[in-house]
Coordinates of C-alpha atoms in Angstrom, one line a residue:
M1 CA 10.9 -12.2 2.5
K2 CA 12.1 -9.1 1.4
K3 CA 12.4 -6.1 4.4
T4 CA 8.7 -4.8 4.5
W5 CA 8.6 -1.2 3.8
N6 CA 11.7 0.5 5.6
F7 CA 10.1 3.7 6.7
R8 CA 12.8 5.1 9.0
I9 CA 14.4 6.0 5.7
L10 CA 11.1 6.6 3.8
S11 CA 10.1 9.7 6.9
A12 CA 13.7 11.0 6.5
V13 CA 14.3 12.0 3.2
M14 CA 10.5 12.7 3.2
L15 CA 10.8 14.3 6.7
T16 CA 13.4 16.2 5.1
L17 CA 11.3 17.3 1.8
T18 CA 8.7 18.4 4.4
V19 CA 11.4 20.5 5.6
L20 CA 12.6 22.5 2.4
F21 CA 8.6 22.6 1.3
A22 CA 7.3 24.5 4.5
T23 CA 10.3 26.9 4.4
S24 CA 10.4 27.5 0.8
C25 CA 6.4 27.7 0.2
E26 CA 6.8 30.9 -0.2
K27 CA 9.1 31.7 -2.6
K28 CA 7.4 28.9 -4.5
D29 CA 5.9 29.2 -8.0
K30 CA 1.9 28.6 -7.5
N31 CA 2.2 26.5 -11.0
D32 CA 5.3 24.2 -10.2
R33 CA 4.6 21.2 -10.0
P34 CA 3.7 18.5 -7.4
D35 CA 6.1 15.6 -7.0
L36 CA 4.5 12.5 -6.6
P37 CA 4.8 10.4 -3.8
P38 CA 7.0 7.7 -3.2
A39 CA 4.9 4.2 -4.6
E40 CA 5.8 3.1 -0.7
L41 CA 3.5 5.4 0.7
L42 CA 0.1 4.1 -1.3
F43 CA 0.5 0.9 -2.0
M44 CA 0.0 -1.6 0.8
D45 CA 3.5 -4.1 1.2
Y46 CA 3.0 -7.7 1.9
S47 CA 6.4 -9.4 1.7
D48 CA 6.6 -10.1 5.2
F49 CA 3.7 -12.9 4.0
E50 CA 4.3 -14.0 0.5
E51 CA 5.4 -17.3 1.3
Q52 CA 4.7 -19.8 4.0
P53 CA 7.6 -21.4 6.4
G54 CA 9.4 -24.2 4.4
L55 CA 8.3 -27.0 6.3
S56 CA 11.7 -29.6 6.4
K57 CA 10.2 -33.4 5.6
G58 CA 9.5 -35.1 9.7
S59 CA 9.3 -31.6 11.4
I60 CA 7.5 -31.5 14.6
E61 CA 7.1 -28.1 14.7
S62 CA 3.3 -26.4 14.4
H63 CA 3.4 -23.4 12.4
E64 CA -0.3 -23.1 12.4
N65 CA -0.3 -19.7 13.9
F66 CA 2.2 -17.8 11.4
I67 CA 0.0 -20.0 8.7
H68 CA -3.0 -18.4 10.0
A69 CA -2.0 -15.0 9.5
Y70 CA -0.3 -16.0 6.2
G71 CA -3.8 -17.2 5.2
T72 CA -5.8 -14.5 5.9
V73 CA -4.1 -11.7 4.0
L74 CA -3.4 -13.7 1.1
F75 CA -7.2 -12.6 0.5
W76 CA -5.3 -9.5 -0.5
H77 CA -2.6 -10.3 -2.1
S78 CA -4.5 -13.2 -4.0
P79 CA -5.4 -13.1 -8.1
F80 CA -8.6 -12.1 -6.9
I81 CA -7.4 -8.5 -6.3
T82 CA -4.1 -8.0 -7.8
V83 CA -5.5 -8.1 -11.3
H84 CA -6.9 -4.6 -10.6
T85 CA -3.7 -3.8 -8.8
A86 CA -0.8 -5.0 -10.3
L87 CA -0.4 -2.8 -13.4
P88 CA -1.2 0.5 -11.7
V89 CA 1.2 -0.5 -9.0
A90 CA 4.5 -1.1 -12.0
A91 CA 3.0 1.7 -13.9
Y92 CA 3.1 4.3 -11.6
K93 CA 6.8 3.3 -10.1
I94 CA 7.7 3.4 -13.6
A95 CA 6.2 7.1 -13.8
M96 CA 8.7 8.3 -10.8
A97 CA 11.7 8.1 -13.4
Q98 CA 10.1 10.1 -16.1
E99 CA 10.1 13.8 -17.0
A100 CA 6.2 15.8 -16.6
V101 CA 4.8 18.0 -19.0
D102 CA 3.3 21.1 -17.9
L103 CA -0.1 21.1 -19.7
G104 CA -1.5 24.9 -18.6
D105 CA -4.1 25.4 -15.6
N106 CA -1.9 24.4 -12.9
T107 CA -2.2 20.6 -15.1
W108 CA 0.3 18.2 -15.7
M109 CA 1.2 14.9 -17.6
W110 CA 3.4 11.6 -17.1
S111 CA 3.2 9.5 -20.4
Y112 CA 5.7 7.1 -20.8
D113 CA 4.9 3.6 -23.1
F114 CA 4.4 0.1 -20.4
G115 CA 5.4 -4.0 -20.3
W116 CA 3.3 -5.4 -19.1
G117 CA 3.3 -9.1 -20.0
E118 CA 3.0 -9.5 -23.7
H119 CA 1.0 -6.6 -24.3
S120 CA 2.6 -2.7 -24.0
Y121 CA 0.8 -0.2 -23.2
V122 CA 0.4 3.4 -23.1
V123 CA 0.1 5.6 -19.6
S124 CA -0.7 9.1 -19.2
L125 CA -0.6 10.1 -15.2
T126 CA -2.2 14.0 -14.8
A127 CA -1.6 16.0 -11.5
S128 CA -4.2 18.6 -11.4
R129 CA -3.6 21.6 -8.4
I130 CA -6.7 21.7 -6.1
N131 CA -5.7 24.6 -4.1
N132 CA -2.2 24.9 -1.8
E133 CA -2.9 21.9 0.5
E134 CA -4.1 19.4 -2.2
F135 CA -3.4 18.0 -5.5
S136 CA -5.8 15.7 -7.6
I137 CA -3.8 12.8 -9.5
E138 CA -5.4 10.2 -11.8
M139 CA -3.8 8.0 -14.2
N140 CA -5.1 6.3 -17.9
V141 CA -4.0 3.4 -19.5
A142 CA -5.3 2.1 -23.3
L143 CA -2.8 -0.9 -25.4
A144 CA -0.2 1.0 -27.1
S145 CA -1.6 -0.3 -30.6
M146 CA -5.1 2.0 -29.4
P147 CA -4.2 4.5 -28.3
E148 CA -7.4 6.5 -28.1
M149 CA -9.0 3.7 -25.8
G150 CA -7.4 4.6 -22.6
I151 CA -9.6 3.9 -19.4
L152 CA -9.3 4.8 -15.7
W153 CA -7.5 3.2 -13.3
F154 CA -6.6 4.8 -10.6
D155 CA -7.3 8.7 -9.6
G156 CA -7.3 10.4 -5.7
V157 CA -6.5 13.3 -4.7
V158 CA -2.9 14.2 -2.1
R159 CA -1.8 16.8 -0.1
Y160 CA 1.7 18.3 -0.9
D161 CA 3.7 17.5 1.4
H162 CA 2.5 13.7 0.9
T163 CA 1.3 13.0 4.7
Q164 CA -2.7 12.0 3.6
A165 CA -3.9 10.9 0.2
S166 CA -6.6 8.9 -0.8
W167 CA -7.6 7.0 -3.4
T168 CA -9.5 4.6 -6.0
I169 CA -8.7 1.5 -7.8
Y170 CA -10.8 0.9 -11.0
K171 CA -11.8 -2.0 -13.6
E172 CA -12.5 -1.6 -16.6
G173 CA -12.2 2.4 -15.9
T174 CA -16.2 3.1 -14.6
V175 CA -16.0 0.2 -11.5
A176 CA -14.6 1.1 -8.3
V177 CA -12.6 -1.6 -7.1
V178 CA -10.6 -1.1 -4.1
E179 CA -10.8 2.6 -2.1
A180 CA -7.2 3.6 -0.8
E181 CA -6.7 5.8 2.6
M182 CA -2.9 6.8 3.8
N183 CA -2.0 9.2 7.1
A184 CA 1.7 9.8 7.2
D185 CA 3.6 11.6 10.6
F186 CA 7.5 11.5 9.3
E187 CA 9.0 12.8 11.8
A188 CA 7.3 10.5 14.6
E189 CA 7.9 7.8 12.2
N190 CA 4.5 6.4 12.2
A191 CA 1.7 5.7 9.0
S192 CA -1.1 3.8 8.1
L193 CA -3.0 2.6 4.8
K194 CA -6.1 1.3 4.4
Y195 CA -7.7 -0.8 1.7
T196 CA -11.4 -1.3 0.9
Y197 CA -13.0 -3.8 -0.9
V198 CA -15.5 -2.1 -2.9
E199 CA -16.6 -3.9 -5.6
P200 CA -20.6 -4.0 -5.9
D201 CA -21.9 -7.7 -5.0
M202 CA -19.4 -9.6 -3.7
E203 CA -19.3 -11.7 -0.7
E204 CA -16.1 -9.8 0.9
T205 CA -17.8 -6.1 -0.6
G206 CA -17.2 -3.7 2.4
S207 CA -13.9 -5.8 3.7
Y208 CA -10.4 -4.1 4.6
I209 CA -7.2 -4.1 5.4
L210 CA -5.5 -1.9 7.9
Y211 CA -1.7 -1.7 7.6
E212 CA 0.0 -0.1 10.6
Y213 CA 3.6 1.8 10.7
D214 CA 5.1 2.7 14.6
S215 CA 8.8 2.5 15.1
Q216 CA 8.1 2.6 19.0
E217 CA 6.8 -1.0 19.0
A218 CA 8.4 -3.6 19.0
Y219 CA 5.9 -5.1 17.1
D220 CA 6.4 -2.2 14.6
A221 CA 3.7 -3.5 12.4
S222 CA 0.4 -4.2 12.3
Y223 CA -2.4 -5.7 9.9
T224 CA -6.3 -5.3 11.1
L225 CA -8.7 -7.6 8.9
S226 CA -12.1 -7.6 8.4
L227 CA -13.4 -10.4 6.1
A228 CA -16.8 -11.8 6.1
A229 CA -15.5 -15.1 8.7
G230 CA -14.3 -12.4 10.9
M231 CA -12.1 -9.7 11.9
T232 CA -8.2 -11.0 12.5
E233 CA -5.5 -8.3 13.9
I234 CA -1.6 -9.1 13.2
E235 CA 1.2 -8.0 14.6
W236 CA 5.2 -8.6 14.2
N237 CA 8.7 -7.3 14.1
T238 CA 9.5 -5.7 10.5
S239 CA 13.4 -6.9 10.9
T240 CA 12.6 -10.2 13.1
K241 CA 9.2 -11.4 11.4
E242 CA 8.4 -12.7 14.9
G243 CA 4.4 -11.7 15.5
H244 CA 1.4 -13.1 17.0
V245 CA -2.4 -13.3 15.7
K246 CA -5.9 -12.6 17.0
D247 CA -8.9 -14.4 16.1
E248 CA -11.6 -15.4 17.9
A249 CA -13.4 -17.1 15.3
K250 CA -10.0 -19.2 14.3
F251 CA -9.0 -19.7 17.8
G252 CA -11.8 -19.7 19.8
D253 CA -10.6 -17.4 22.5
A254 CA -9.6 -13.5 22.2
N255 CA -6.0 -14.2 22.9
W256 CA -2.9 -13.7 21.0
H257 CA -1.3 -16.4 18.9
C258 CA 2.2 -16.3 18.8
W259 CA 5.4 -17.3 16.0
D260 CA 9.0 -17.3 17.1
S261 CA 11.4 -15.6 14.8
L262 CA 12.5 -15.7 10.2
A263 CA 15.7 -17.0 12.2
N264 CA 14.1 -19.5 14.6
G265 CA 11.1 -21.2 11.3
L266 CA 8.1 -19.1 12.4
A267 CA 7.6 -21.9 15.0
D268 CA 4.3 -20.9 17.0
K269 CA 6.0 -20.2 20.7
D270 CA 4.1 -19.6 23.8
C271 CA 2.9 -15.8 24.4
E272 CA 5.3 -13.5 27.0

């Protein structure tokens, strides 16, 4: 399993940028382009729940608690959702390394070619100043063979200091699929990111996943998930992967159900 969002490193970098922004904002020309927020702030990280424990043949250990947490999170990084989110996430990460073109009127564009699977695309990422605190952002993607047929993949609003953002991911350019909201306090080293599934007339319409990180807590990361089947709470330590899950519909009680560290195989254990 990969390390979850390293907020300590990210917050240190962002806090430095925030201080520089605050101390230099009076000197900055209002036409200076906005800095794109790191992808780690905008897009959900599921890396601690991407794989089930590797069970050895004949093992008598139970892994029910972690597996239930894994299965609940799975909806959000299954093809049902990632078919709409994977391409804009990958394309956005490439945008971070591109140079923006000043289009005038407080608007900038990052435009570049992008390969995804067997296809080549042309990506246009546009940012426009709204006021001294916020800018809008919009990504359009087209097949390289039909660059004039670009469709909207996501749009939103971001604070210049990257402490808040909200955006919507679309399918077919017009149908909203996921609405997202991010809040971060880099000095306190805590943050939250919420995805709400908003595609109309689907069984899970209105369901959400809320990721929260707080460096001061023993279980420094958590998910709160609302699905049609009910509410699930998951908390874990991003270093050891030890954690616990609460789901009254699954377990028949309102108690935490715990699992051990990754080093100990994520096996069920008694909660302390």
